[in-house]
Short mmCIF file of C-alpha atoms and ligand atoms in Angstrom, two decimals:
data_model
loop_
_atom_site.label_atom_id
_atom_site.label_comp_id
_atom_site.label_asym_id
_atom_site.label_seq_id
_atom_site.Cartn_x
_atom_site.Cartn_y
_atom_site.Cartn_z
CA UNK A 1 53.28 71.01 179.26
CA UNK A 2 53.56 67.31 178.74
CA UNK A 3 56.52 65.93 180.54
CA UNK A 4 57.15 64.51 183.97
CA UNK A 5 59.98 66.83 184.83
CA UNK A 6 57.88 69.66 186.24
CA UNK A 7 55.97 69.43 189.49
CA UNK A 8 52.46 70.70 189.10
CA UNK A 9 50.36 71.75 192.09
CA UNK A 10 46.78 72.93 191.60
CA UNK A 11 43.69 73.46 193.69
CA UNK A 12 41.71 76.25 195.30
CA UNK A 13 43.14 79.07 197.35
CA UNK A 14 40.93 77.93 200.24
CA UNK A 15 38.95 74.85 201.10
CA UNK A 16 35.45 76.34 201.45
CA UNK A 17 33.00 73.46 201.54
CA UNK A 18 33.23 69.70 201.03
CA UNK A 19 31.41 70.07 197.70
CA UNK A 20 33.73 72.80 196.42
CA UNK A 21 36.84 70.81 197.34
CA UNK A 22 35.59 67.60 195.74
CA UNK A 23 34.17 69.32 192.66
CA UNK A 24 37.49 71.09 192.02
CA UNK A 25 39.47 67.87 192.55
CA UNK A 26 37.12 66.00 190.21
CA UNK A 27 37.82 68.59 187.51
CA UNK A 28 41.56 68.18 187.99
CA UNK A 29 41.87 64.43 188.30
CA UNK A 30 42.38 63.79 184.57
CA UNK A 31 45.10 66.39 184.19
CA UNK A 32 48.67 65.65 185.02
CA UNK A 33 48.79 67.35 188.40
CA UNK A 34 51.07 66.00 191.11
CA UNK A 35 49.49 67.61 194.16
CA UNK A 36 46.09 69.03 195.07
CA UNK A 37 46.37 72.18 197.16
CA UNK A 38 43.86 73.98 199.36
CA UNK A 39 44.36 76.46 202.17
CA UNK A 40 42.75 75.27 205.40
CA UNK A 41 44.04 77.99 207.71
CA UNK A 42 44.26 81.26 205.81
CA UNK A 43 46.60 84.02 206.91
CA UNK A 44 44.78 87.27 206.18
CA UNK A 45 46.51 90.60 206.14
CA UNK A 46 43.60 92.26 207.94
CA UNK A 47 41.18 90.73 210.43
CA UNK A 48 37.54 90.20 209.68
CA UNK A 49 37.99 88.33 206.41
CA UNK A 50 37.45 84.61 205.85
CA UNK A 51 40.25 82.85 207.73
CA UNK A 52 39.77 79.34 206.40
CA UNK A 53 37.43 76.65 207.70
CA UNK A 54 40.21 75.06 209.78
CA UNK A 55 40.38 71.42 210.88
CA UNK A 56 36.91 70.72 209.51
CA UNK A 57 38.47 70.63 206.01
CA UNK A 58 40.98 67.88 206.84
CA UNK A 59 38.58 64.99 206.06
CA UNK A 60 37.55 66.69 202.76
CA UNK A 61 41.19 66.64 201.70
CA UNK A 62 41.52 63.00 202.77
CA UNK A 63 38.52 62.27 200.58
CA UNK A 64 40.28 63.89 197.62
CA UNK A 65 43.26 61.65 198.24
CA UNK A 66 41.17 58.49 198.50
CA UNK A 67 38.66 59.15 195.72
CA UNK A 68 40.90 60.71 193.07
CA UNK A 69 44.36 59.33 193.92
CA UNK A 70 45.72 62.86 194.20
CA UNK A 71 48.43 63.74 196.67
CA UNK A 72 47.36 66.55 199.01
CA UNK A 73 49.09 69.59 200.45
CA UNK A 74 48.27 72.68 202.49
CA UNK A 75 49.82 75.63 204.29
CA UNK A 76 50.94 75.33 207.91
CA UNK A 77 51.62 78.35 210.10
CA UNK A 78 52.04 76.89 213.58
CA UNK A 79 53.00 73.68 215.39
CA UNK A 80 49.35 72.69 215.85
CA UNK A 81 48.76 72.81 212.08
CA UNK A 82 51.79 70.57 211.52
CA UNK A 83 50.52 68.02 214.04
CA UNK A 84 47.06 67.97 212.48
CA UNK A 85 48.20 67.56 208.87
CA UNK A 86 50.70 64.86 209.77
CA UNK A 87 47.94 62.97 211.55
CA UNK A 88 45.63 63.45 208.55
CA UNK A 89 48.17 61.90 206.16
CA UNK A 90 49.06 64.94 204.05
CA UNK A 91 51.75 64.34 201.42
CA UNK A 92 53.36 67.75 201.50
CA UNK A 93 53.09 71.09 203.33
CA UNK A 94 54.17 74.63 202.66
CA UNK A 95 55.22 77.60 204.72
CA UNK A 96 53.32 80.70 203.56
CA UNK A 97 54.88 84.03 202.61
CA UNK A 98 53.85 85.80 205.81
CA UNK A 99 55.28 83.00 207.93
CA UNK A 100 58.59 82.92 206.03
CA UNK A 101 58.97 86.58 206.93
CA UNK A 102 58.93 85.67 210.63
CA UNK A 103 61.83 83.54 211.94
CA UNK A 104 59.95 82.72 215.18
CA UNK A 105 57.11 81.18 213.18
CA UNK A 106 59.45 79.26 210.89
CA UNK A 107 61.34 77.97 213.93
CA UNK A 108 58.11 76.80 215.56
CA UNK A 109 57.16 74.91 212.39
CA UNK A 110 60.68 73.45 212.14
CA UNK A 111 60.55 72.21 215.76
CA UNK A 112 57.22 70.52 215.09
CA UNK A 113 58.74 68.74 212.09
CA UNK A 114 61.63 67.23 214.02
CA UNK A 115 61.77 63.46 213.64
CA UNK A 116 59.36 63.22 210.68
CA UNK A 117 59.85 63.22 206.93
CA UNK A 118 57.42 65.12 204.74
CA UNK A 119 58.24 67.31 201.73
CA UNK A 120 58.17 70.99 202.68
CA UNK A 121 57.89 73.97 200.36
CA UNK A 122 58.93 77.42 201.56
CA UNK A 123 57.30 80.41 199.90
CA UNK A 124 59.37 83.55 199.52
CA UNK A 125 58.79 86.13 202.29
CA UNK A 126 56.38 88.94 201.48
CA UNK A 127 59.25 91.44 201.59
CA UNK A 128 62.04 91.25 199.01
CA UNK A 129 64.65 89.79 201.34
CA UNK A 130 66.76 86.94 200.00
CA UNK A 131 68.36 86.18 203.38
CA UNK A 132 65.03 85.67 205.13
CA UNK A 133 64.08 83.17 202.44
CA UNK A 134 67.39 81.32 202.65
CA UNK A 135 67.19 81.40 206.45
CA UNK A 136 63.73 79.85 206.51
CA UNK A 137 64.95 77.00 204.30
CA UNK A 138 67.91 76.46 206.61
CA UNK A 139 65.67 76.29 209.69
CA UNK A 140 63.53 73.58 208.06
CA UNK A 141 66.63 71.79 206.85
CA UNK A 142 68.27 71.84 210.31
CA UNK A 143 65.13 70.19 211.67
CA UNK A 144 66.11 67.18 209.56
CA UNK A 145 63.75 67.60 206.57
CA UNK A 146 65.58 66.59 203.42
CA UNK A 147 62.93 67.15 200.76
CA UNK A 148 62.65 70.94 200.57
CA UNK A 149 61.63 73.11 197.63
CA UNK A 150 60.80 76.79 197.42
CA UNK A 151 57.94 78.73 195.88
CA UNK A 152 58.39 82.08 194.18
CA UNK A 153 55.09 83.98 194.78
CA UNK A 154 56.29 87.55 194.29
CA UNK A 155 56.93 90.38 196.75
CA UNK A 156 54.81 93.14 198.29
CA UNK A 157 55.32 96.64 197.01
CA UNK A 158 53.64 99.91 197.82
CA UNK A 159 53.98 100.97 194.19
CA UNK A 160 51.07 100.26 191.88
CA UNK A 161 52.18 97.74 189.27
CA UNK A 162 50.36 95.39 186.94
CA UNK A 163 51.19 92.56 189.36
CA UNK A 164 49.58 91.76 192.68
CA UNK A 165 53.02 90.87 194.01
CA UNK A 166 56.04 92.14 192.15
CA UNK A 167 57.96 89.18 190.70
CA UNK A 168 61.45 90.65 191.27
CA UNK A 169 62.81 87.80 189.15
CA UNK A 170 66.35 88.60 190.21
CA UNK A 171 65.66 87.37 193.75
CA UNK A 172 64.74 83.78 192.80
CA UNK A 173 67.64 83.82 190.34
CA UNK A 174 69.96 84.83 193.17
CA UNK A 175 68.35 82.24 195.42
CA UNK A 176 69.18 79.54 192.92
CA UNK A 177 72.72 80.74 192.65
CA UNK A 178 73.08 80.25 196.43
CA UNK A 179 71.09 77.03 196.62
CA UNK A 180 71.16 75.20 193.26
CA UNK A 181 70.16 72.03 195.16
CA UNK A 182 66.67 73.35 196.03
CA UNK A 183 63.91 73.00 193.39
CA UNK A 184 62.17 76.29 192.51
CA UNK A 185 58.42 76.37 191.91
CA UNK A 186 56.60 79.40 190.54
CA UNK A 187 53.20 80.54 191.84
CA UNK A 188 51.89 82.72 188.99
CA UNK A 189 48.54 83.13 190.77
CA UNK A 190 49.87 85.22 193.66
CA UNK A 191 52.35 87.08 191.43
CA UNK A 192 49.74 88.02 188.83
CA UNK A 193 46.66 88.36 190.99
CA UNK A 194 44.58 88.34 187.81
CA UNK A 195 43.98 85.44 185.46
CA UNK A 196 45.10 87.06 182.21
CA UNK A 197 48.66 87.37 183.52
CA UNK A 198 49.09 83.71 184.45
CA UNK A 199 50.15 82.33 181.07
CA UNK A 200 52.95 84.83 180.59
CA UNK A 201 54.29 84.45 184.13
CA UNK A 202 54.20 80.65 183.93
CA UNK A 203 56.04 80.74 180.61
CA UNK A 204 58.68 83.04 181.99
CA UNK A 205 59.22 80.66 184.90
CA UNK A 206 59.71 77.75 182.52
CA UNK A 207 62.11 79.82 180.43
CA UNK A 208 64.10 80.43 183.61
CA UNK A 209 64.13 76.64 184.10
CA UNK A 210 61.92 76.48 187.16
CA UNK A 211 61.08 73.00 188.39
CA UNK A 212 57.33 73.38 188.74
CA UNK A 213 54.21 75.50 189.03
CA UNK A 214 51.56 76.05 191.69
CA UNK A 215 48.38 77.48 190.18
CA UNK A 216 45.18 78.26 192.07
CA UNK A 217 42.26 76.43 190.52
CA UNK A 218 38.63 76.57 191.59
CA UNK A 219 35.46 74.92 190.26
CA UNK A 220 33.71 78.30 190.39
CA UNK A 221 36.40 81.03 190.53
CA UNK A 222 34.06 84.02 190.44
CA UNK A 223 32.43 82.92 193.66
CA UNK A 224 35.61 81.92 195.45
CA UNK A 225 35.75 83.03 199.09
CA UNK A 226 39.40 84.13 198.73
CA UNK A 227 41.53 85.31 195.80
CA UNK A 228 38.60 85.18 193.36
CA UNK A 229 40.30 87.36 190.74
CA UNK A 230 43.24 85.05 190.25
CA UNK A 231 41.71 81.58 190.22
CA UNK A 232 40.97 79.58 187.09
CA UNK A 233 38.83 76.57 186.36
CA UNK A 234 40.41 73.13 185.85
CA UNK A 235 39.68 73.38 182.10
CA UNK A 236 41.32 76.77 181.85
CA UNK A 237 44.32 75.31 183.68
CA UNK A 238 44.52 72.50 181.16
CA UNK A 239 44.49 75.01 178.32
CA UNK A 240 47.15 77.15 179.98
CA UNK A 241 49.37 74.11 180.45
CA UNK A 242 48.98 72.98 176.87
CA UNK A 243 49.99 76.46 175.65
CA UNK A 244 53.21 76.41 177.63
CA UNK A 245 56.36 75.79 175.70
CA UNK A 246 58.84 73.59 177.46
CA UNK A 247 62.21 74.37 175.97
CA UNK A 248 64.63 71.65 175.17
CA UNK A 249 67.27 71.99 177.83
CA UNK A 250 69.33 69.04 176.65
CA UNK A 251 72.00 71.09 174.91
CA UNK A 252 73.89 72.79 177.68
CA UNK A 253 74.85 75.76 175.52
CA UNK A 254 71.34 76.42 174.25
CA UNK A 255 69.98 76.06 177.74
CA UNK A 256 72.40 78.59 179.13
CA UNK A 257 71.65 81.08 176.36
CA UNK A 258 67.93 80.67 176.98
CA UNK A 259 68.30 81.43 180.67
CA UNK A 260 70.60 84.38 180.06
CA UNK A 261 68.25 85.89 177.48
CA UNK A 262 65.35 85.56 179.85
CA UNK A 263 67.45 87.40 182.45
CA UNK A 264 68.27 90.13 179.91
CA UNK A 265 64.59 90.60 179.16
CA UNK A 266 63.94 91.09 182.85
CA UNK A 267 66.74 93.65 183.13
CA UNK A 268 65.35 95.54 180.12
CA UNK A 269 61.94 95.69 181.76
CA UNK A 270 63.56 97.04 184.91
CA UNK A 271 65.46 99.66 182.87
CA UNK A 272 62.23 100.86 181.31
CA UNK A 273 60.57 101.12 184.72
CA UNK A 274 63.54 103.05 186.14
CA UNK A 275 63.53 105.44 183.17
CA UNK A 276 59.82 105.95 183.57
CA UNK A 277 60.25 106.77 187.28
CA UNK A 278 63.15 109.10 186.49
CA UNK A 279 61.14 111.01 183.90
CA UNK A 280 58.24 111.35 186.34
CA UNK A 281 60.61 113.10 188.77
CA UNK A 282 61.89 115.39 185.98
CA UNK A 283 58.31 116.27 185.25
CA UNK A 284 57.76 117.37 188.87
CA UNK A 285 60.91 119.50 188.71
CA UNK A 286 59.51 121.01 185.48
CA UNK A 287 56.51 122.35 187.41
CA UNK A 288 58.77 123.93 190.03
CA UNK A 289 60.77 125.61 187.28
CA UNK A 290 57.59 126.88 185.70
CA UNK A 291 56.34 128.33 189.01
CA UNK A 292 59.63 130.09 189.63
CA UNK A 293 59.99 131.12 186.02
CA UNK A 294 63.45 129.54 185.87
CA UNK A 295 65.16 128.13 182.80
CA UNK A 296 64.88 124.47 181.92
CA UNK A 297 68.53 124.06 181.08
CA UNK A 298 70.80 124.63 184.07
CA UNK A 299 74.41 124.09 182.96
CA UNK A 300 76.02 123.65 186.40
CA UNK A 301 73.55 121.00 187.43
CA UNK A 302 73.89 119.19 184.10
CA UNK A 303 77.70 119.17 184.29
CA UNK A 304 77.51 117.76 187.80
CA UNK A 305 75.07 114.99 186.73
CA UNK A 306 77.22 114.05 183.77
CA UNK A 307 80.51 114.07 185.66
CA UNK A 308 79.21 112.07 188.65
CA UNK A 309 77.50 109.47 186.55
CA UNK A 310 80.39 108.97 184.14
CA UNK A 311 82.72 108.37 187.10
CA UNK A 312 80.28 105.95 188.72
CA UNK A 313 79.78 104.16 185.40
CA UNK A 314 83.53 103.81 184.95
CA UNK A 315 83.78 102.32 188.44
CA UNK A 316 81.15 99.83 187.30
CA UNK A 317 83.34 98.90 184.29
CA UNK A 318 81.13 100.70 181.75
CA UNK A 319 82.99 102.66 179.07
CA UNK A 320 82.93 106.46 179.44
CA UNK A 321 81.81 106.92 175.80
CA UNK A 322 78.83 104.72 176.41
CA UNK A 323 77.79 106.33 179.69
CA UNK A 324 78.27 109.87 178.28
CA UNK A 325 76.02 109.08 175.33
CA UNK A 326 73.45 107.42 177.54
CA UNK A 327 73.21 110.31 180.03
CA UNK A 328 73.12 112.87 177.23
CA UNK A 329 70.11 111.07 175.78
CA UNK A 330 68.41 110.88 179.16
CA UNK A 331 69.11 114.56 179.80
CA UNK A 332 67.75 115.57 176.38
CA UNK A 333 64.55 113.72 177.10
CA UNK A 334 64.22 115.42 180.52
CA UNK A 335 64.69 118.79 178.84
CA UNK A 336 62.08 117.95 176.23
CA UNK A 337 59.56 116.99 178.93
CA UNK A 338 60.25 120.07 181.05
CA UNK A 339 60.17 122.40 178.03
CA UNK A 340 56.71 121.10 177.20
CA UNK A 341 55.60 121.92 180.75
CA UNK A 342 57.04 125.42 180.59
CA UNK A 343 55.36 126.01 177.25
CA UNK A 344 51.92 125.14 178.65
CA UNK A 345 49.66 128.15 179.13
CA UNK A 346 48.69 127.08 182.66
C1 PEP B 1 48.06 80.87 199.24
O1 PEP B 1 48.83 80.07 198.68
O2 PEP B 1 46.84 80.87 199.09
C2 PEP B 1 48.65 81.94 200.08
C3 PEP B 1 48.01 82.46 201.11
O3 PEP B 1 49.82 82.30 199.62
P1 PEP B 1 50.94 83.34 200.12
O4 PEP B 1 51.47 82.78 201.41
O5 PEP B 1 51.89 83.26 198.99
O6 PEP B 1 50.29 84.67 200.24
MN1 MN B 2 45.55 82.38 197.54
#
């Protein structure tokens, strides 16, 4: 990635020690990063884990700024944090995912920002709720802040997926539709949760024309005090960035096609997941049928499924030929799966 159009934010999940902060910043200083990040106050889902070193880390960050000419940013979660980082000369702050989910917290941060100008980034809330995200941005905006961007860091899910936080790409896409004026930054680290997923997520973000990336970077990732599985070294970051393909967005038509195709790919992935979940349910029904010694093919039920879905599909402007064919195929596959179960000895 070698152009000035994307904002790049890198640095450790948490500031741990002065040495770790400075060593990481030293590794990053020659790469084209715009901001050095480090969490000073860490919101932990459960108590008893490392909660950040707190105010003690403020001078370490100032040292990064002075020694390496890097701009510095951190997460704020209450008015006191805002006051401290403003006093310490931070260049940018962000509202974390857990805070965005709580309007009281966002309002407290917004009140503390009244009368000052500092760029603010708002991470998506932990839950997949577009309105909460939009609302948090509005609260910061109504406090008078005019440089606001948002960070897509994925959404919590109880399902087990390959991601730490499900990307739900449709939500940031919808966000941008509502607020095309707000730059969108992707945080592949918290989406992926593991380093081997970062490249692909970052590339997808660029293909969707995001405006920047925030990637957790640590001088010694394996021994990081928080988020050890997802952090990469400065050199690894450099390699990841040089492997990214920045598409040429200059031709409006090509640009639009690129974005639409990326959206189609996401929809196809979702379709596959939905089909997989549907077949898993069929499988469970197969075991019930086996226990009760009932037939796999149940004509009344099948007619009902077909009729209901064809009507719903027509309401959704899908042709009846297409939806009939599609549901026949799905039904055949369910029958195949259940027949296999019934054929099993035990
Ligand atoms: C972080 O950036 O380290 C962090 C805690 O992020 P999030 O609020 O997205 O969980
Ligand atoms: Mn983190």
